[in-house]
GROMACS .gro file of C-alpha atoms in nm:
model
  442
    1MET     CA    1   0.374   1.462   4.250
    2PHE     CA    2   0.229   1.282   3.945
    3GLY     CA    3   0.167   0.974   4.148
    4TYR     CA    4  -0.053   1.167   4.390
    5TYR     CA    5  -0.269   1.307   4.115
    6LEU     CA    6  -0.285   0.941   3.975
    7ASN     CA    7  -0.410   0.824   4.325
    8LEU     CA    8  -0.659   1.084   4.327
    9ALA     CA    9  -0.773   1.009   3.974
   10LEU     CA   10  -0.824   0.647   4.061
   11ARG     CA   11  -1.015   0.706   4.368
   12SER     CA   12  -1.244   0.958   4.164
   13LEU     CA   13  -1.291   0.699   3.882
   14MET     CA   14  -1.400   0.435   4.143
   15ARG     CA   15  -1.606   0.672   4.310
   16ASN     CA   16  -1.873   0.688   4.021
   17LYS     CA   17  -1.827   0.367   3.842
   18MET     CA   18  -2.120   0.419   3.616
   19LEU     CA   19  -1.996   0.752   3.486
   20THR     CA   20  -1.646   0.630   3.459
   21ALA     CA   21  -1.775   0.312   3.239
   22LEU     CA   22  -1.959   0.563   3.022
   23MET     CA   23  -1.669   0.772   2.933
   24VAL     CA   24  -1.445   0.483   2.886
   25ILE     CA   25  -1.707   0.289   2.659
   26ALA     CA   26  -1.739   0.640   2.452
   27ILE     CA   27  -1.354   0.636   2.427
   28ALA     CA   28  -1.314   0.284   2.334
   29VAL     CA   29  -1.594   0.261   2.079
   30GLY     CA   30  -1.468   0.590   1.875
   31ILE     CA   31  -1.105   0.476   1.889
   32GLY     CA   32  -1.207   0.115   1.767
   33ALA     CA   33  -1.397   0.268   1.486
   34SER     CA   34  -1.140   0.497   1.364
   35MET     CA   35  -0.826   0.284   1.428
   36THR     CA   36  -0.980  -0.020   1.235
   37THR     CA   37  -1.038   0.219   0.925
   38LEU     CA   38  -0.711   0.392   0.985
   39THR     CA   39  -0.503   0.047   1.000
   40VAL     CA   40  -0.667  -0.041   0.672
   41MET     CA   41  -0.563   0.268   0.524
   42HIS     CA   42  -0.217   0.257   0.664
   43LEU     CA   43  -0.170  -0.089   0.509
   44LEU     CA   44  -0.315  -0.014   0.186
   45SER     CA   45  -0.123   0.324   0.124
   46GLY     CA   46   0.223   0.241   0.275
   47ASP     CA   47   0.545   0.211   0.113
   48PRO     CA   48   0.575  -0.128  -0.063
   49LEU     CA   49   0.956  -0.075  -0.087
   50PRO     CA   50   1.059   0.122   0.223
   51GLY     CA   51   1.409   0.281   0.176
   52ARG     CA   52   1.409   0.202  -0.202
   53SER     CA   53   1.110   0.369  -0.352
   54GLN     CA   54   1.280   0.692  -0.400
   55HIS     CA   55   1.514   0.537  -0.636
   56ILE     CA   56   1.253   0.364  -0.845
   57PHE     CA   57   1.098   0.507  -1.154
   58TYR     CA   58   0.841   0.431  -1.424
   59PRO     CA   59   0.938   0.587  -1.765
   60GLN     CA   60   0.657   0.646  -2.002
   61VAL     CA   61   0.635   0.765  -2.363
   62ASP     CA   62   0.317   0.817  -2.570
   63PRO     CA   63   0.312   0.581  -2.875
   64SER     CA   64  -0.028   0.718  -2.983
   65PRO     CA   65  -0.070   0.852  -3.340
   66LEU     CA   66  -0.408   1.024  -3.253
   67PRO     CA   67  -0.414   1.386  -3.272
   68ASP     CA   68  -0.421   1.601  -2.973
   69PRO     CA   69  -0.457   1.952  -3.040
   70GLU     CA   70  -0.505   2.044  -2.672
   71ASN     CA   71  -0.214   1.854  -2.539
   72THR     CA   72  -0.423   1.682  -2.276
   73HIS     CA   73  -0.345   1.334  -2.359
   74LYS     CA   74  -0.116   1.157  -2.101
   75PRO     CA   75   0.099   0.862  -2.210
   76TRP     CA   76  -0.101   0.551  -2.150
   77ASP     CA   77  -0.022   0.328  -1.857
   78MET     CA   78   0.195   0.076  -2.060
   79MET     CA   79   0.425   0.128  -2.353
   80ASP     CA   80   0.446  -0.043  -2.708
   81TYR     CA   81   0.687  -0.337  -2.722
   82ARG     CA   82   0.939  -0.150  -2.952
   83SER     CA   83   0.977   0.153  -2.721
   84ALA     CA   84   0.984  -0.018  -2.401
   85THR     CA   85   1.261  -0.255  -2.546
   86ASP     CA   86   1.455   0.028  -2.700
   87LEU     CA   87   1.503   0.183  -2.376
   88TRP     CA   88   1.568  -0.104  -2.200
   89SER     CA   89   1.845  -0.228  -2.444
   90ALA     CA   90   2.023   0.111  -2.390
   91HIS     CA   91   2.095   0.019  -2.040
   92ARG     CA   92   2.107   0.370  -1.906
   93ALA     CA   93   1.971   0.295  -1.558
   94ASP     CA   94   2.159   0.110  -1.271
   95ARG     CA   95   1.872  -0.163  -1.293
   96GLN     CA   96   1.588  -0.217  -1.536
   97ALA     CA   97   1.319  -0.437  -1.573
   98LEU     CA   98   1.063  -0.512  -1.877
   99ILE     CA   99   0.750  -0.663  -1.752
  100GLY     CA  100   0.463  -0.822  -1.961
  101ARG     CA  101   0.176  -1.038  -1.846
  102SER     CA  102  -0.001  -1.337  -1.985
  103ALA     CA  103  -0.199  -1.638  -1.887
  104LEU     CA  104  -0.093  -1.974  -2.011
  105ARG     CA  105  -0.197  -2.328  -1.950
  106LEU     CA  106   0.044  -2.511  -1.711
  107THR     CA  107   0.131  -2.866  -1.623
  108ALA     CA  108   0.379  -3.049  -1.409
  109PRO     CA  109   0.475  -3.374  -1.625
  110ASP     CA  110   0.610  -3.563  -1.341
  111MET     CA  111   0.330  -3.489  -1.105
  112ASN     CA  112  -0.018  -3.610  -1.102
  113GLN     CA  113  -0.169  -3.267  -1.126
  114PRO     CA  114  -0.456  -3.135  -1.350
  115PRO     CA  115  -0.362  -2.861  -1.590
  116LEU     CA  116  -0.442  -2.501  -1.463
  117MET     CA  117  -0.419  -2.157  -1.615
  118ALA     CA  118  -0.126  -1.980  -1.459
  119GLN     CA  119  -0.058  -1.583  -1.449
  120VAL     CA  120   0.292  -1.550  -1.592
  121LEU     CA  121   0.497  -1.250  -1.547
  122SER     CA  122   0.749  -1.196  -1.821
  123THR     CA  123   1.032  -0.973  -1.700
  124THR     CA  124   1.416  -0.950  -1.692
  125SER     CA  125   1.698  -1.058  -1.432
  126ASP     CA  126   1.705  -0.718  -1.267
  127PHE     CA  127   1.350  -0.760  -1.161
  128PHE     CA  128   1.444  -0.957  -0.849
  129PRO     CA  129   1.729  -0.761  -0.693
  130MET     CA  130   1.565  -0.421  -0.784
  131PHE     CA  131   1.226  -0.519  -0.611
  132ALA     CA  132   1.413  -0.716  -0.320
  133VAL     CA  133   1.219  -1.025  -0.412
  134PRO     CA  134   1.294  -1.319  -0.159
  135PHE     CA  135   1.378  -1.679  -0.235
  136GLN     CA  136   1.313  -1.988  -0.049
  137TYR     CA  137   1.503  -2.234  -0.301
  138GLY     CA  138   1.772  -2.146  -0.577
  139GLY     CA  139   1.752  -1.789  -0.725
  140SER     CA  140   1.689  -1.581  -1.031
  141TRP     CA  141   1.819  -1.606  -1.394
  142GLN     CA  142   2.128  -1.418  -1.493
  143PRO     CA  143   2.138  -1.142  -1.757
  144GLN     CA  144   2.306  -1.360  -2.006
  145ASP     CA  145   1.979  -1.599  -1.986
  146ASP     CA  146   1.777  -1.284  -2.115
  147GLN     CA  147   2.012  -1.245  -2.418
  148GLN     CA  148   2.031  -1.631  -2.497
  149ARG     CA  149   1.637  -1.674  -2.450
  150THR     CA  150   1.699  -1.953  -2.183
  151ARG     CA  151   1.378  -2.142  -2.097
  152VAL     CA  152   1.398  -2.139  -1.723
  153ALA     CA  153   1.123  -2.022  -1.468
  154VAL     CA  154   1.094  -1.892  -1.101
  155ILE     CA  155   0.783  -2.000  -0.924
  156SER     CA  156   0.569  -1.856  -0.640
  157SER     CA  157   0.560  -2.022  -0.289
  158ASP     CA  158   0.200  -2.108  -0.361
  159LEU     CA  159   0.236  -2.271  -0.667
  160ASN     CA  160   0.537  -2.480  -0.525
  161ILE     CA  161   0.307  -2.594  -0.252
  162LYS     CA  162   0.029  -2.659  -0.482
  163LEU     CA  163   0.243  -2.891  -0.742
  164PHE     CA  164   0.527  -3.009  -0.521
  165GLY     CA  165   0.405  -2.998  -0.159
  166GLY     CA  166   0.625  -2.704  -0.073
  167ALA     CA  167   0.963  -2.920  -0.133
  168ASN     CA  168   1.260  -2.775  -0.284
  169SER     CA  169   1.156  -2.809  -0.682
  170VAL     CA  170   1.466  -2.659  -0.822
  171GLY     CA  171   1.561  -2.858  -1.143
  172ARG     CA  172   1.197  -2.983  -1.195
  173THR     CA  173   1.022  -2.929  -1.521
  174LEU     CA  174   0.704  -2.709  -1.582
  175ARG     CA  175   0.519  -2.733  -1.921
  176LEU     CA  176   0.389  -2.382  -2.023
  177LYS     CA  177   0.147  -2.407  -2.315
  178ASP     CA  178   0.341  -2.663  -2.534
  179SER     CA  179   0.694  -2.600  -2.418
  180ASP     CA  180   0.907  -2.730  -2.129
  181VAL     CA  181   1.073  -2.491  -1.891
  182ARG     CA  182   1.314  -2.570  -1.597
  183ILE     CA  183   1.260  -2.445  -1.247
  184ILE     CA  184   1.563  -2.249  -1.137
  185GLY     CA  185   1.421  -2.068  -0.814
  186VAL     CA  186   1.123  -2.075  -0.563
  187LEU     CA  187   1.017  -1.733  -0.405
  188ALA     CA  188   0.967  -1.727  -0.028
  189PRO     CA  189   0.631  -1.618   0.075
  190TRP     CA  190   0.598  -1.257  -0.083
  191ARG     CA  191   0.320  -1.012  -0.075
  192PRO     CA  192   0.373  -0.674  -0.206
  193SER     CA  193   0.102  -0.438  -0.116
  194PRO     CA  194  -0.005  -0.306  -0.336
  195GLN     CA  195   0.102  -0.527  -0.606
  196PHE     CA  196   0.301  -0.208  -0.739
  197TYR     CA  197   0.534  -0.368  -1.012
  198ASP     CA  198   0.197  -0.475  -1.227
  199LEU     CA  199  -0.011  -0.157  -1.156
  200VAL     CA  200  -0.201   0.000  -1.432
  201GLY     CA  201  -0.526   0.166  -1.500
  202GLY     CA  202  -0.612   0.210  -1.122
  203ARG     CA  203  -0.773   0.582  -1.173
  204PHE     CA  204  -1.010   0.416  -1.446
  205SER     CA  205  -1.156   0.141  -1.228
  206ASN     CA  206  -1.419   0.344  -1.027
  207GLY     CA  207  -1.253   0.260  -0.702
  208GLN     CA  208  -1.231  -0.136  -0.775
  209THR     CA  209  -0.884  -0.165  -0.719
  210ALA     CA  210  -0.879  -0.540  -0.583
  211ASP     CA  211  -0.625  -0.644  -0.825
  212PHE     CA  212  -0.383  -0.430  -0.683
  213TYR     CA  213  -0.395  -0.630  -0.366
  214SER     CA  214  -0.399  -0.982  -0.513
  215LYS     CA  215  -0.132  -1.224  -0.478
  216PRO     CA  216   0.172  -1.226  -0.714
  217GLN     CA  217   0.185  -1.410  -1.029
  218GLU     CA  218   0.269  -1.787  -1.017
  219VAL     CA  219   0.519  -1.798  -1.276
  220PHE     CA  220   0.812  -1.548  -1.364
  221MET     CA  221   1.026  -1.623  -1.688
  222PRO     CA  222   1.270  -1.424  -1.892
  223PHE     CA  223   1.110  -1.173  -2.115
  224SER     CA  224   1.259  -1.312  -2.454
  225SER     CA  225   1.193  -1.669  -2.382
  226SER     CA  226   0.856  -1.614  -2.265
  227LEU     CA  227   0.796  -1.455  -2.631
  228ASP     CA  228   0.907  -1.778  -2.794
  229ILE     CA  229   0.669  -1.967  -2.588
  230ASN     CA  230   0.365  -1.757  -2.606
  231THR     CA  231   0.366  -1.633  -2.970
  232ASP     CA  232   0.022  -1.468  -2.904
  233GLY     CA  233   0.204  -1.179  -2.722
  234PHE     CA  234   0.142  -1.035  -2.390
  235MET     CA  235  -0.195  -0.877  -2.261
  236ALA     CA  236  -0.277  -0.547  -2.412
  237PHE     CA  237  -0.326  -0.270  -2.177
  238THR     CA  238  -0.497  -0.087  -2.480
  239CYS     CA  239  -0.491  -0.038  -2.867
  240TRP     CA  240  -0.531   0.279  -3.058
  241ARG     CA  241  -0.675   0.069  -3.353
  242ALA     CA  242  -0.760  -0.302  -3.398
  243PRO     CA  243  -0.451  -0.505  -3.468
  244ASP     CA  244  -0.443  -0.682  -3.806
  245PRO     CA  245  -0.454  -1.044  -3.844
  246GLY     CA  246  -0.113  -1.217  -3.762
  247THR     CA  247   0.025  -0.875  -3.633
  248SER     CA  248   0.348  -0.957  -3.428
  249MET     CA  249   0.422  -0.808  -3.087
  250THR     CA  250   0.692  -0.577  -3.238
  251THR     CA  251   0.434  -0.397  -3.475
  252SER     CA  252   0.115  -0.431  -3.264
  253PRO     CA  253  -0.083  -0.094  -3.232
  254CYS     CA  254  -0.131  -0.172  -2.887
  255VAL     CA  255   0.067  -0.089  -2.549
  256SER     CA  256   0.142  -0.413  -2.346
  257VAL     CA  257   0.492  -0.371  -2.202
  258ALA     CA  258   0.605  -0.167  -1.883
  259LEU     CA  259   0.954  -0.074  -1.792
  260TRP     CA  260   1.087  -0.005  -1.434
  261VAL     CA  261   1.429   0.162  -1.373
  262GLU     CA  262   1.641   0.216  -1.052
  263LEU     CA  263   1.836   0.520  -1.035
  264GLY     CA  264   2.084   0.592  -0.775
  265ASN     CA  265   2.086   0.967  -0.731
  266ALA     CA  266   1.931   1.293  -0.861
  267ALA     CA  267   2.174   1.335  -1.146
  268LYS     CA  268   2.094   0.996  -1.289
  269VAL     CA  269   1.746   1.097  -1.269
  270ALA     CA  270   1.789   1.418  -1.447
  271ASP     CA  271   1.993   1.214  -1.702
  272TYR     CA  272   1.741   0.963  -1.784
  273LYS     CA  273   1.451   1.186  -1.807
  274ALA     CA  274   1.670   1.365  -2.068
  275PHE     CA  275   1.732   1.030  -2.225
  276ILE     CA  276   1.373   0.954  -2.256
  277THR     CA  277   1.283   1.298  -2.404
  278ASP     CA  278   1.565   1.285  -2.661
  279TYR     CA  279   1.446   0.922  -2.757
  280ALA     CA  280   1.089   1.056  -2.809
  281THR     CA  281   1.238   1.344  -3.028
  282GLN     CA  282   1.443   1.100  -3.245
  283GLN     CA  283   1.167   0.853  -3.282
  284LYS     CA  284   0.922   1.145  -3.388
  285ALA     CA  285   1.178   1.252  -3.651
  286LEU     CA  286   1.181   0.898  -3.787
  287GLY     CA  287   0.787   0.910  -3.810
  288ARG     CA  288   0.717   0.655  -3.530
  289LEU     CA  289   0.596   0.876  -3.261
  290THR     CA  290   0.359   1.166  -3.299
  291HIS     CA  291   0.391   1.313  -2.946
  292ALA     CA  292   0.754   1.356  -2.849
  293ASP     CA  293   0.686   1.603  -2.590
  294ASN     CA  294   0.453   1.369  -2.387
  295THR     CA  295   0.693   1.169  -2.186
  296ARG     CA  296   0.664   1.112  -1.799
  297MET     CA  297   0.871   0.939  -1.524
  298PRO     CA  298   0.707   0.931  -1.195
  299SER     CA  299   0.858   0.782  -0.899
  300LEU     CA  300   0.708   0.472  -0.755
  301MET     CA  301   0.506   0.653  -0.492
  302GLN     CA  302   0.399   0.886  -0.739
  303TRP     CA  303   0.281   0.630  -0.974
  304LEU     CA  304   0.073   0.482  -0.676
  305ASP     CA  305  -0.079   0.816  -0.609
  306PHE     CA  306  -0.175   0.850  -0.983
  307ASN     CA  307  -0.323   0.525  -0.988
  308GLN     CA  308  -0.538   0.599  -0.668
  309VAL     CA  309  -0.445   0.251  -0.522
  310VAL     CA  310  -0.638   0.299  -0.198
  311PRO     CA  311  -0.999   0.218  -0.268
  312SER     CA  312  -1.246   0.512  -0.259
  313ASP     CA  313  -1.481   0.318  -0.020
  314VAL     CA  314  -1.195   0.285   0.244
  315ARG     CA  315  -1.125   0.668   0.240
  316LEU     CA  316  -1.493   0.716   0.291
  317GLN     CA  317  -1.504   0.478   0.571
  318THR     CA  318  -1.213   0.625   0.759
  319TRP     CA  319  -1.360   0.990   0.734
  320LEU     CA  320  -1.696   0.862   0.871
  321ALA     CA  321  -1.511   0.657   1.150
  322PHE     CA  322  -1.327   0.990   1.249
  323ALA     CA  323  -1.677   1.169   1.245
  324PHE     CA  324  -1.809   0.921   1.495
  325LEU     CA  325  -1.497   0.962   1.715
  326LEU     CA  326  -1.566   1.312   1.706
  327ILE     CA  327  -1.917   1.259   1.848
  328CYS     CA  328  -1.768   1.042   2.110
  329LEU     CA  329  -1.548   1.316   2.230
  330PHE     CA  330  -1.827   1.560   2.242
  331ASN     CA  331  -2.020   1.325   2.483
  332THR     CA  332  -1.688   1.269   2.668
  333VAL     CA  333  -1.670   1.643   2.724
  334GLY     CA  334  -2.019   1.673   2.857
  335LEU     CA  335  -1.957   1.377   3.101
  336LEU     CA  336  -1.650   1.520   3.222
  337LEU     CA  337  -1.785   1.859   3.282
  338ALA     CA  338  -2.027   1.720   3.467
  339LYS     CA  339  -1.810   1.515   3.664
  340PHE     CA  340  -1.555   1.796   3.753
  341LEU     CA  341  -1.831   2.060   3.837
  342ARG     CA  342  -1.966   1.825   4.088
  343ARG     CA  343  -1.652   1.806   4.278
  344SER     CA  344  -1.640   2.187   4.326
  345GLY     CA  345  -1.640   2.129   4.708
  346GLU     CA  346  -1.359   1.896   4.698
  347ILE     CA  347  -1.170   2.114   4.469
  348GLY     CA  348  -1.259   2.432   4.698
  349VAL     CA  349  -1.094   2.251   4.997
  350ARG     CA  350  -0.783   2.205   4.791
  351ARG     CA  351  -0.782   2.546   4.689
  352ALA     CA  352  -0.825   2.690   5.039
  353LEU     CA  353  -0.528   2.482   5.143
  354GLY     CA  354  -0.308   2.619   4.894
  355ALA     CA  355  -0.348   2.404   4.561
  356THR     CA  356  -0.290   2.653   4.271
  357ARG     CA  357  -0.523   2.660   3.967
  358GLY     CA  358  -0.272   2.484   3.772
  359ALA     CA  359  -0.230   2.213   4.032
  360VAL     CA  360  -0.637   2.166   4.001
  361LEU     CA  361  -0.613   2.170   3.604
  362THR     CA  362  -0.321   1.912   3.604
  363GLN     CA  363  -0.534   1.672   3.859
  364CYS     CA  364  -0.831   1.675   3.631
  365LEU     CA  365  -0.611   1.614   3.305
  366VAL     CA  366  -0.433   1.324   3.474
  367GLU     CA  367  -0.791   1.173   3.550
  368ALA     CA  368  -0.927   1.236   3.176
  369GLY     CA  369  -0.566   1.093   3.052
  370LEU     CA  370  -0.632   0.789   3.272
  371ILE     CA  371  -0.986   0.727   3.127
  372GLY     CA  372  -0.829   0.762   2.765
  373LEU     CA  373  -0.573   0.502   2.888
  374ILE     CA  374  -0.833   0.279   2.972
  375GLY     CA  375  -1.050   0.361   2.678
  376GLY     CA  376  -0.736   0.296   2.437
  377PHE     CA  377  -0.718  -0.063   2.593
  378GLY     CA  378  -1.075  -0.106   2.495
  379GLY     CA  379  -1.044   0.045   2.170
  380TRP     CA  380  -0.727  -0.211   2.117
  381LEU     CA  381  -0.975  -0.486   2.150
  382LEU     CA  382  -1.214  -0.332   1.933
  383THR     CA  383  -0.978  -0.274   1.672
  384LEU     CA  384  -0.872  -0.626   1.673
  385LEU     CA  385  -1.218  -0.722   1.633
  386GLY     CA  386  -1.287  -0.494   1.353
  387LEU     CA  387  -0.993  -0.627   1.167
  388ALA     CA  388  -1.110  -0.985   1.214
  389LEU     CA  389  -1.425  -0.909   1.059
  390ILE     CA  390  -1.293  -0.739   0.765
  391ARG     CA  391  -1.058  -1.045   0.704
  392GLN     CA  392  -1.404  -1.225   0.683
  393GLN     CA  393  -1.508  -1.018   0.406
  394PRO     CA  394  -1.455  -1.110   0.013
  395VAL     CA  395  -1.198  -0.852  -0.059
  396ALA     CA  396  -0.857  -0.915  -0.200
  397TYR     CA  397  -0.662  -0.740   0.065
  398ALA     CA  398  -0.856  -0.905   0.364
  399ASP     CA  399  -0.567  -1.124   0.449
  400LEU     CA  400  -0.314  -0.846   0.452
  401LEU     CA  401  -0.491  -0.671   0.747
  402HIS     CA  402  -0.305  -0.683   1.090
  403LEU     CA  403  -0.220  -0.444   1.371
  404ASP     CA  404   0.153  -0.365   1.334
  405SER     CA  405   0.334  -0.212   1.611
  406THR     CA  406   0.299   0.152   1.459
  407MET     CA  407  -0.080   0.138   1.464
  408PHE     CA  408  -0.074  -0.062   1.809
  409LEU     CA  409   0.110   0.238   1.981
  410ALA     CA  410  -0.096   0.476   1.784
  411THR     CA  411  -0.425   0.330   1.939
  412PHE     CA  412  -0.324   0.424   2.294
  413VAL     CA  413  -0.150   0.751   2.175
  414MET     CA  414  -0.472   0.871   2.001
  415ALA     CA  415  -0.683   0.753   2.280
  416ILE     CA  416  -0.493   0.962   2.548
  417VAL     CA  417  -0.472   1.261   2.331
  418ALA     CA  418  -0.847   1.228   2.268
  419SER     CA  419  -0.924   1.221   2.613
  420LEU     CA  420  -0.701   1.512   2.695
  421LEU     CA  421  -0.861   1.745   2.441
  422ALA     CA  422  -1.213   1.627   2.556
  423GLY     CA  423  -1.078   1.697   2.934
  424ALA     CA  424  -0.934   2.033   2.854
  425VAL     CA  425  -1.238   2.245   2.872
  426PRO     CA  426  -1.396   2.077   3.159
  427ALA     CA  427  -1.059   2.107   3.355
  428TRP     CA  428  -1.050   2.456   3.275
  429ARG     CA  429  -1.382   2.533   3.406
  430ALA     CA  430  -1.320   2.323   3.704
  431SER     CA  431  -0.993   2.527   3.788
  432ARG     CA  432  -1.156   2.879   3.727
  433VAL     CA  433  -1.470   2.838   3.941
  434ALA     CA  434  -1.453   3.121   4.213
  435LEU     CA  435  -1.318   3.001   4.535
  436GLY     CA  436  -1.589   3.128   4.758
  437LEU     CA  437  -1.880   2.937   4.535
  438GLN     CA  438  -1.669   2.637   4.557
  439LEU     CA  439  -1.644   2.634   4.946
  440LYS     CA  440  -2.017   2.739   4.989
  441THR     CA  441  -2.114   2.364   4.813
  442LEU     CA  442  -1.962   2.203   5.143
   0.00000   0.00000   0.00000
């Protein structure tokens, strides 16, 4: 029976090609606009560690000595050096990684390359297995390298291509600042979206979150040996007072270190929350912390939401695109209503020959669905064009944009559903016109 309805729908569409083209174009343009922005939203707000993010947490304590009588101050996005290293040294999580950022002058002594400023991520050995970082050559350092302050490094795929033409550079030497480090690993192309492990200050950025979608750092080094090389310390997120001249990282009045932990089950999560609360209470008793009750431990996805990683202009564009789709659907409703009611005579003959109202309704909906399918194909092409145009824009996430299988299927599903919704009222009206009036139109 469906084949019969489909045949009738094709004949009806071919009978009035101009009206059919108008409806298809209306659906295609609306779907193309909405799916372009929805695809951008989907890619920017997705889970960067699917299947693992529910086990990844971001502990926070509040090192600020400033008074907070109304208890409104949230912990800063990073911790002071001592708090972060104390929590890490306790080894209370399944995996844990300290993170500090710096920019250092880099050269490759045995290559004819000019010096460059490299973004360096100082971390610990658990960083790579915890975040499922892929390797092209070699591997990461071991826990004992963190303790022994071994001068080794892992470099990004882009830096390996820039310095060594993409060849296996394990065992080669880099000079960071004035110290030599040995390359022990080269990452495979890796582009987490967003750059979740180094995500701070998003809610203060007024929608300017481009850094969250930039490429990963070029050099990864053991946390301890990085401090030996970079005696100036890590980039500070904020300070509660100006550091004194010559202040070391261990006593700096700034927050500049982050800690990520992996916890395998709910019991371990509860235990770790109690642990950081007890730690803050202990440090308050020692006179080092002021706000012992101000601790947090958001999950990875909660941390992304808190930092508002999706740019505000993308959210606005998505709402505007769906509003435009709604306008296109209203136009399609009017066109379908005119099309179905003009066929009152044909529908009357079918009713007189025994067709039920439900059969007429189904026939009209099949025709509307076919229009949606054709419009979905046009919307898919317009979505590809829209994404291609966005990739030409100077935004950090431009090269991340593509239409994955999920959004490809969603394009056609949305087109068919939208056309069925648009055709529901016209189909219902066509099936409810009195039989006598329908026959009189012959």
